[in-house]
Amino acid sequence: MTDSASLAASDIPLMQGLAQRVTALRPDLISAGASYGELAWVHGKDHAAQGAGWRRRLWFAGDEPVAWAWAFLPHRVRREDGSVTDVTGASLSHQVHPDHAGLVDEVIDWYDTVASGLERTALPTTADEFGLTRWTAHGYEPDTRALADTGHWTQLNQRDLTDVAHPVLPPGFRFRTAEEAGPRAAVRAHADAWSPSAYTARSYEGVRRSAAYRADLHVLVEAPDGTMAASTIMWLDHMNRTVEFEPVGTHPAYRRLGLAHAMMLHGMRLARAAGATHATVVCLGGAAHPKARGLYHGLGFRELSRDAPLIKPAG
């Protein structure tokens, strides 16, 4: 194992490698933040602004990582509209190979040490029965606020790519790639969809530098007036022949036109041409968040797993 340190860009491929091996064996154990694509996305977009508050530890069997933990310590989020959010607690992304499940106790001990005195949250999946017993033994409880209908627990959805319908856009709209549209359009598309957003040109530059990023799998929908009305990035895991959509967003002025539906069909066809046979996408699972779930289910995705948010009070 390696000692606690700041998270470096060179750690991400190691962590992604474990995500790929766990995906091949037990995809239901891949929690929010621990997937191949999510690792690249979160590190890429946030490391410049928030990386100083990140800590990590990796555990190895020989030369191969078998567990990792990534702690997000208190930080400030600044958005383009001038609003500021101070995150005062700690959160954790982690992964443990099922053949080394006992390492979860070391993961928890490390997290409790590095985030000592802070409120701590963690996100195993409901399928991780052994891990959940160990988190409970260390004083973690279900996070009732996160699990409420209005909470922010997520579910992972999947479908195969054997039969993907032909996408249809409204008249005057067209598909673009980030490769074609350029960085400014790619940044604006995301920032508009998630306004008020902390996503900047610097965020996108970090994403582009990720070895897993492909501009030809970063799809946008251009409106007749030139506005980038929707966008998504697809992360292709060649080992498992699967593609992950993260993020997926539509400009508020162009919603309810079927753009995201068509964009994802187009994306799945691109991914299939690139060698993928399977696709995943995450959405909020609470009853108060039906829109994205309805979109994905309408595209043939079905739930594979869901988070089991846990919390431990400060002190």
GROMACS .gro file of C-alpha atoms in nm:
model
  315
    1MET     CA    1   0.000   0.000   0.000
    2THR     CA    2   0.104   0.364  -0.035
    3ASP     CA    3   0.086   0.633   0.229
    4SER     CA    4  -0.168   0.914   0.224
    5ALA     CA    5  -0.081   1.182  -0.030
    6SER     CA    6  -0.237   1.443  -0.253
    7LEU     CA    7  -0.409   1.293  -0.554
    8ALA     CA    8  -0.191   1.314  -0.865
    9ALA     CA    9  -0.293   1.281  -1.230
   10SER     CA   10  -0.077   0.968  -1.248
   11ASP     CA   11  -0.301   0.800  -0.988
   12ILE     CA   12  -0.610   0.815  -1.210
   13PRO     CA   13  -0.505   0.543  -1.460
   14LEU     CA   14  -0.425   0.310  -1.168
   15MET     CA   15  -0.766   0.375  -1.013
   16GLN     CA   16  -0.935   0.334  -1.352
   17GLY     CA   17  -0.757   0.001  -1.396
   18LEU     CA   18  -0.916  -0.127  -1.075
   19ALA     CA   19  -1.254   0.008  -1.189
   20GLN     CA   20  -1.216  -0.191  -1.512
   21ARG     CA   21  -1.133  -0.513  -1.329
   22VAL     CA   22  -1.421  -0.473  -1.084
   23THR     CA   23  -1.657  -0.388  -1.371
   24ALA     CA   24  -1.561  -0.715  -1.541
   25LEU     CA   25  -1.643  -0.915  -1.225
   26ARG     CA   26  -1.908  -0.724  -1.029
   27PRO     CA   27  -2.034  -0.408  -1.203
   28ASP     CA   28  -2.294  -0.371  -0.926
   29LEU     CA   29  -2.008  -0.283  -0.689
   30ILE     CA   30  -1.909   0.027  -0.888
   31SER     CA   31  -2.034   0.319  -0.681
   32ALA     CA   32  -2.079   0.685  -0.770
   33GLY     CA   33  -1.740   0.840  -0.831
   34ALA     CA   34  -1.564   0.505  -0.876
   35SER     CA   35  -1.635   0.427  -1.242
   36TYR     CA   36  -1.385   0.446  -1.525
   37GLY     CA   37  -1.539   0.757  -1.677
   38GLU     CA   38  -1.636   0.934  -1.355
   39LEU     CA   39  -1.277   0.919  -1.230
   40ALA     CA   40  -1.152   1.095  -1.543
   41TRP     CA   41  -1.439   1.346  -1.545
   42VAL     CA   42  -1.417   1.452  -1.180
   43HIS     CA   43  -1.038   1.474  -1.175
   44GLY     CA   44  -1.023   1.657  -1.505
   45LYS     CA   45  -1.281   1.924  -1.437
   46ASP     CA   46  -1.206   1.992  -1.070
   47HIS     CA   47  -0.838   1.931  -1.000
   48ALA     CA   48  -0.726   2.286  -1.083
   49ALA     CA   49  -0.979   2.448  -0.848
   50GLN     CA   50  -1.020   2.184  -0.577
   51GLY     CA   51  -0.722   1.948  -0.600
   52ALA     CA   52  -0.548   2.102  -0.299
   53GLY     CA   53  -0.819   1.948  -0.079
   54TRP     CA   54  -0.791   1.595  -0.220
   55ARG     CA   55  -0.616   1.307  -0.043
   56ARG     CA   56  -0.573   0.952  -0.161
   57ARG     CA   57  -0.437   0.614  -0.062
   58LEU     CA   58  -0.380   0.306  -0.276
   59TRP     CA   59  -0.341  -0.058  -0.174
   60PHE     CA   60  -0.150  -0.303  -0.395
   61ALA     CA   61  -0.114  -0.678  -0.438
   62GLY     CA   62   0.217  -0.703  -0.617
   63ASP     CA   63   0.212  -0.432  -0.884
   64GLU     CA   64  -0.166  -0.424  -0.916
   65PRO     CA   65  -0.395  -0.187  -0.721
   66VAL     CA   66  -0.662  -0.376  -0.528
   67ALA     CA   67  -0.815  -0.085  -0.337
   68TRP     CA   68  -0.811   0.292  -0.339
   69ALA     CA   69  -0.966   0.574  -0.138
   70TRP     CA   70  -1.010   0.936  -0.251
   71ALA     CA   71  -1.113   1.184   0.019
   72PHE     CA   72  -1.262   1.523  -0.066
   73LEU     CA   73  -1.191   1.761   0.221
   74PRO     CA   74  -1.358   2.099   0.290
   75HIS     CA   75  -1.340   2.337  -0.004
   76ARG     CA   76  -1.511   2.633  -0.168
   77VAL     CA   77  -1.703   2.615  -0.496
   78ARG     CA   78  -1.729   2.935  -0.703
   79ARG     CA   79  -1.981   2.955  -0.987
   80GLU     CA   80  -2.003   3.178  -1.290
   81ASP     CA   81  -2.294   3.378  -1.144
   82GLY     CA   82  -2.077   3.481  -0.848
   83SER     CA   83  -2.238   3.245  -0.597
   84VAL     CA   84  -2.014   3.058  -0.355
   85THR     CA   85  -2.073   2.734  -0.164
   86ASP     CA   86  -1.852   2.631   0.126
   87VAL     CA   87  -1.838   2.252   0.162
   88THR     CA   88  -1.757   2.195   0.529
   89GLY     CA   89  -1.768   1.815   0.552
   90ALA     CA   90  -1.568   1.536   0.391
   91SER     CA   91  -1.680   1.285   0.129
   92LEU     CA   92  -1.520   0.971  -0.004
   93SER     CA   93  -1.497   0.783  -0.331
   94HIS     CA   94  -1.347   0.437  -0.294
   95GLN     CA   95  -1.316   0.096  -0.453
   96VAL     CA   96  -1.211  -0.242  -0.314
   97HIS     CA   97  -1.160  -0.546  -0.534
   98PRO     CA   98  -1.405  -0.819  -0.424
   99ASP     CA   99  -1.117  -1.067  -0.385
  100HIS     CA  100  -0.967  -0.832  -0.123
  101ALA     CA  101  -1.291  -0.725   0.047
  102GLY     CA  102  -1.130  -0.717   0.394
  103LEU     CA  103  -0.932  -0.407   0.294
  104VAL     CA  104  -1.247  -0.202   0.345
  105ASP     CA  105  -1.158  -0.179   0.715
  106GLU     CA  106  -0.826  -0.017   0.624
  107VAL     CA  107  -1.006   0.219   0.385
  108ILE     CA  108  -1.243   0.327   0.662
  109ASP     CA  109  -0.964   0.367   0.920
  110TRP     CA  110  -0.765   0.578   0.675
  111TYR     CA  111  -1.068   0.796   0.594
  112ASP     CA  112  -1.153   0.846   0.961
  113THR     CA  113  -0.794   0.961   1.019
  114VAL     CA  114  -0.758   1.195   0.722
  115ALA     CA  115  -1.105   1.350   0.783
  116SER     CA  116  -1.089   1.345   1.163
  117GLY     CA  117  -1.324   1.596   1.329
  118LEU     CA  118  -1.535   1.643   1.016
  119GLU     CA  119  -1.875   1.513   0.919
  120ARG     CA  120  -1.798   1.224   0.682
  121THR     CA  121  -2.002   1.072   0.404
  122ALA     CA  122  -1.935   0.763   0.192
  123LEU     CA  123  -2.106   0.586  -0.099
  124PRO     CA  124  -2.080   0.208  -0.113
  125THR     CA  125  -2.347   0.036  -0.321
  126THR     CA  126  -2.642  -0.160  -0.186
  127ALA     CA  127  -2.487  -0.473  -0.343
  128ASP     CA  128  -2.177  -0.446  -0.122
  129GLU     CA  129  -2.323  -0.646   0.166
  130PHE     CA  130  -1.990  -0.718   0.336
  131GLY     CA  131  -1.871  -0.359   0.301
  132LEU     CA  132  -2.193  -0.223   0.447
  133THR     CA  133  -2.152  -0.436   0.760
  134ARG     CA  134  -1.800  -0.298   0.808
  135TRP     CA  135  -1.905   0.064   0.758
  136THR     CA  136  -2.177   0.008   1.021
  137ALA     CA  137  -1.922  -0.142   1.258
  138HIS     CA  138  -1.715   0.177   1.225
  139GLY     CA  139  -2.006   0.400   1.327
  140TYR     CA  140  -2.151   0.497   0.989
  141GLU     CA  141  -2.529   0.513   0.947
  142PRO     CA  142  -2.765   0.555   0.650
  143ASP     CA  143  -2.775   0.919   0.541
  144THR     CA  144  -3.150   0.982   0.567
  145ARG     CA  145  -3.125   1.325   0.408
  146ALA     CA  146  -2.946   1.188   0.101
  147LEU     CA  147  -3.189   0.894   0.083
  148ALA     CA  148  -3.504   1.109   0.093
  149ASP     CA  149  -3.722   1.153  -0.217
  150THR     CA  150  -3.552   1.489  -0.271
  151GLY     CA  151  -3.206   1.353  -0.186
  152HIS     CA  152  -2.910   1.303  -0.413
  153TRP     CA  153  -2.848   0.928  -0.410
  154THR     CA  154  -2.783   0.789  -0.755
  155GLN     CA  155  -2.851   0.473  -0.949
  156LEU     CA  156  -2.642   0.318  -1.226
  157ASN     CA  157  -2.835   0.221  -1.539
  158GLN     CA  158  -2.724  -0.005  -1.824
  159ARG     CA  159  -2.829  -0.140  -2.165
  160ASP     CA  160  -2.666  -0.332  -2.450
  161LEU     CA  161  -2.599  -0.180  -2.790
  162THR     CA  162  -2.724  -0.456  -3.015
  163ASP     CA  163  -3.030  -0.265  -3.134
  164VAL     CA  164  -3.002   0.115  -3.129
  165ALA     CA  165  -3.273   0.317  -3.303
  166HIS     CA  166  -3.186   0.584  -3.558
  167PRO     CA  167  -3.182   0.930  -3.392
  168VAL     CA  168  -3.416   1.202  -3.517
  169LEU     CA  169  -3.357   1.571  -3.440
  170PRO     CA  170  -3.607   1.854  -3.492
  171PRO     CA  171  -3.565   2.043  -3.821
  172GLY     CA  172  -3.265   2.275  -3.827
  173PHE     CA  173  -3.078   2.103  -3.542
  174ARG     CA  174  -2.763   1.902  -3.607
  175PHE     CA  175  -2.509   1.686  -3.426
  176ARG     CA  176  -2.157   1.815  -3.371
  177THR     CA  177  -1.853   1.682  -3.188
  178ALA     CA  178  -1.629   1.886  -2.960
  179GLU     CA  179  -1.357   1.816  -3.214
  180GLU     CA  180  -1.562   2.009  -3.471
  181ALA     CA  181  -1.722   2.275  -3.252
  182GLY     CA  182  -1.413   2.368  -3.049
  183PRO     CA  183  -1.343   2.426  -2.679
  184ARG     CA  184  -1.545   2.745  -2.636
  185ALA     CA  185  -1.864   2.579  -2.763
  186ALA     CA  186  -1.804   2.269  -2.549
  187VAL     CA  187  -1.761   2.476  -2.233
  188ARG     CA  188  -2.066   2.693  -2.306
  189ALA     CA  189  -2.285   2.388  -2.373
  190HIS     CA  190  -2.207   2.239  -2.033
  191ALA     CA  191  -2.224   2.567  -1.841
  192ASP     CA  192  -2.564   2.654  -1.991
  193ALA     CA  193  -2.709   2.310  -1.914
  194TRP     CA  194  -2.595   2.317  -1.551
  195SER     CA  195  -2.625   2.689  -1.475
  196PRO     CA  196  -2.509   2.829  -1.242
  197SER     CA  197  -2.198   2.625  -1.309
  198ALA     CA  198  -1.842   2.612  -1.184
  199TYR     CA  199  -1.730   2.472  -1.521
  200THR     CA  200  -1.477   2.692  -1.701
  201ALA     CA  201  -1.231   2.680  -1.989
  202ARG     CA  202  -0.973   2.564  -1.735
  203SER     CA  203  -1.206   2.283  -1.625
  204TYR     CA  204  -1.247   2.164  -1.983
  205GLU     CA  205  -0.873   2.181  -2.045
  206GLY     CA  206  -0.828   1.943  -1.752
  207VAL     CA  207  -1.087   1.706  -1.900
  208ARG     CA  208  -0.922   1.719  -2.242
  209ARG     CA  209  -0.586   1.622  -2.091
  210SER     CA  210  -0.731   1.300  -1.952
  211ALA     CA  211  -0.598   0.999  -2.140
  212ALA     CA  212  -0.953   0.858  -2.145
  213TYR     CA  213  -1.106   1.164  -2.317
  214ARG     CA  214  -1.195   1.149  -2.686
  215ALA     CA  215  -1.321   1.463  -2.857
  216ASP     CA  216  -1.492   1.249  -3.122
  217LEU     CA  217  -1.703   1.092  -2.842
  218HIS     CA  218  -1.796   1.432  -2.697
  219VAL     CA  219  -2.125   1.504  -2.871
  220LEU     CA  220  -2.318   1.831  -2.895
  221VAL     CA  221  -2.648   1.933  -3.053
  222GLU     CA  222  -2.639   2.267  -3.233
  223ALA     CA  223  -2.962   2.469  -3.263
  224PRO     CA  224  -3.055   2.659  -3.579
  225ASP     CA  225  -2.933   2.985  -3.421
  226GLY     CA  226  -2.590   2.835  -3.342
  227THR     CA  227  -2.653   2.773  -2.972
  228MET     CA  228  -2.510   2.446  -2.842
  229ALA     CA  229  -2.837   2.317  -2.702
  230ALA     CA  230  -2.725   1.983  -2.553
  231SER     CA  231  -2.405   1.792  -2.489
  232THR     CA  232  -2.264   1.471  -2.348
  233ILE     CA  233  -1.922   1.311  -2.305
  234MET     CA  234  -1.880   0.938  -2.356
  235TRP     CA  235  -1.599   0.748  -2.183
  236LEU     CA  236  -1.500   0.431  -2.367
  237ASP     CA  237  -1.362   0.142  -2.161
  238HIS     CA  238  -1.198  -0.079  -2.423
  239MET     CA  239  -1.129  -0.362  -2.178
  240ASN     CA  240  -1.500  -0.414  -2.103
  241ARG     CA  241  -1.626  -0.277  -2.436
  242THR     CA  242  -1.855  -0.042  -2.249
  243VAL     CA  243  -1.922   0.330  -2.281
  244GLU     CA  244  -2.030   0.560  -2.000
  245PHE     CA  245  -2.229   0.879  -2.056
  246GLU     CA  246  -2.109   1.148  -1.812
  247PRO     CA  247  -2.234   1.421  -1.810
  248VAL     CA  248  -2.559   1.460  -2.009
  249GLY     CA  249  -2.720   1.804  -2.018
  250THR     CA  250  -2.959   2.026  -2.215
  251HIS     CA  251  -2.987   2.405  -2.227
  252PRO     CA  252  -3.303   2.509  -2.031
  253ALA     CA  253  -3.446   2.692  -2.335
  254TYR     CA  254  -3.427   2.377  -2.549
  255ARG     CA  255  -3.568   2.113  -2.316
  256ARG     CA  256  -3.868   1.894  -2.399
  257LEU     CA  257  -3.772   1.885  -2.768
  258GLY     CA  258  -3.626   1.533  -2.759
  259LEU     CA  259  -3.269   1.658  -2.803
  260ALA     CA  260  -3.112   1.450  -2.525
  261HIS     CA  261  -3.297   1.139  -2.645
  262ALA     CA  262  -3.168   1.183  -3.000
  263MET     CA  263  -2.819   1.280  -2.881
  264MET     CA  264  -2.782   0.965  -2.673
  265LEU     CA  265  -2.903   0.742  -2.956
  266HIS     CA  266  -2.648   0.910  -3.181
  267GLY     CA  267  -2.383   0.866  -2.912
  268MET     CA  268  -2.462   0.498  -2.869
  269ARG     CA  269  -2.425   0.443  -3.242
  270LEU     CA  270  -2.089   0.623  -3.237
  271ALA     CA  271  -1.979   0.417  -2.938
  272ARG     CA  272  -2.083   0.095  -3.110
  273ALA     CA  273  -1.877   0.192  -3.414
  274ALA     CA  274  -1.583   0.249  -3.177
  275GLY     CA  275  -1.615  -0.105  -3.038
  276ALA     CA  276  -1.856  -0.075  -2.744
  277THR     CA  277  -2.125  -0.338  -2.688
  278HIS     CA  278  -2.269  -0.197  -2.366
  279ALA     CA  279  -2.358   0.147  -2.224
  280THR     CA  280  -2.411   0.292  -1.875
  281VAL     CA  281  -2.541   0.618  -1.736
  282VAL     CA  282  -2.603   0.742  -1.381
  283CYS     CA  283  -2.903   0.946  -1.265
  284LEU     CA  284  -3.055   1.068  -0.941
  285GLY     CA  285  -3.280   0.794  -0.803
  286GLY     CA  286  -3.513   0.982  -0.567
  287ALA     CA  287  -3.883   1.012  -0.650
  288ALA     CA  288  -3.849   1.391  -0.677
  289HIS     CA  289  -3.603   1.353  -0.967
  290PRO     CA  290  -3.796   1.164  -1.236
  291LYS     CA  291  -3.688   1.346  -1.552
  292ALA     CA  292  -3.345   1.199  -1.621
  293ARG     CA  293  -3.455   0.856  -1.505
  294GLY     CA  294  -3.752   0.873  -1.742
  295LEU     CA  295  -3.524   0.978  -2.027
  296TYR     CA  296  -3.286   0.689  -1.972
  297HIS     CA  297  -3.557   0.430  -1.919
  298GLY     CA  298  -3.721   0.554  -2.239
  299LEU     CA  299  -3.393   0.476  -2.414
  300GLY     CA  300  -3.392   0.118  -2.286
  301PHE     CA  301  -3.163   0.163  -1.986
  302ARG     CA  302  -3.252  -0.028  -1.670
  303GLU     CA  303  -3.118  -0.003  -1.316
  304LEU     CA  304  -2.809  -0.211  -1.240
  305SER     CA  305  -2.721  -0.081  -0.893
  306ARG     CA  306  -2.772   0.206  -0.655
  307ASP     CA  307  -2.578   0.392  -0.389
  308ALA     CA  308  -2.621   0.336  -0.018
  309PRO     CA  309  -2.524   0.681   0.120
  310LEU     CA  310  -2.369   0.669   0.467
  311ILE     CA  311  -2.281   0.941   0.715
  312LYS     CA  312  -2.080   0.977   1.037
  313PRO     CA  313  -2.118   1.291   1.249
  314ALA     CA  314  -1.830   1.527   1.311
  315GLY     CA  315  -1.614   1.430   1.606
   0.00000   0.00000   0.00000
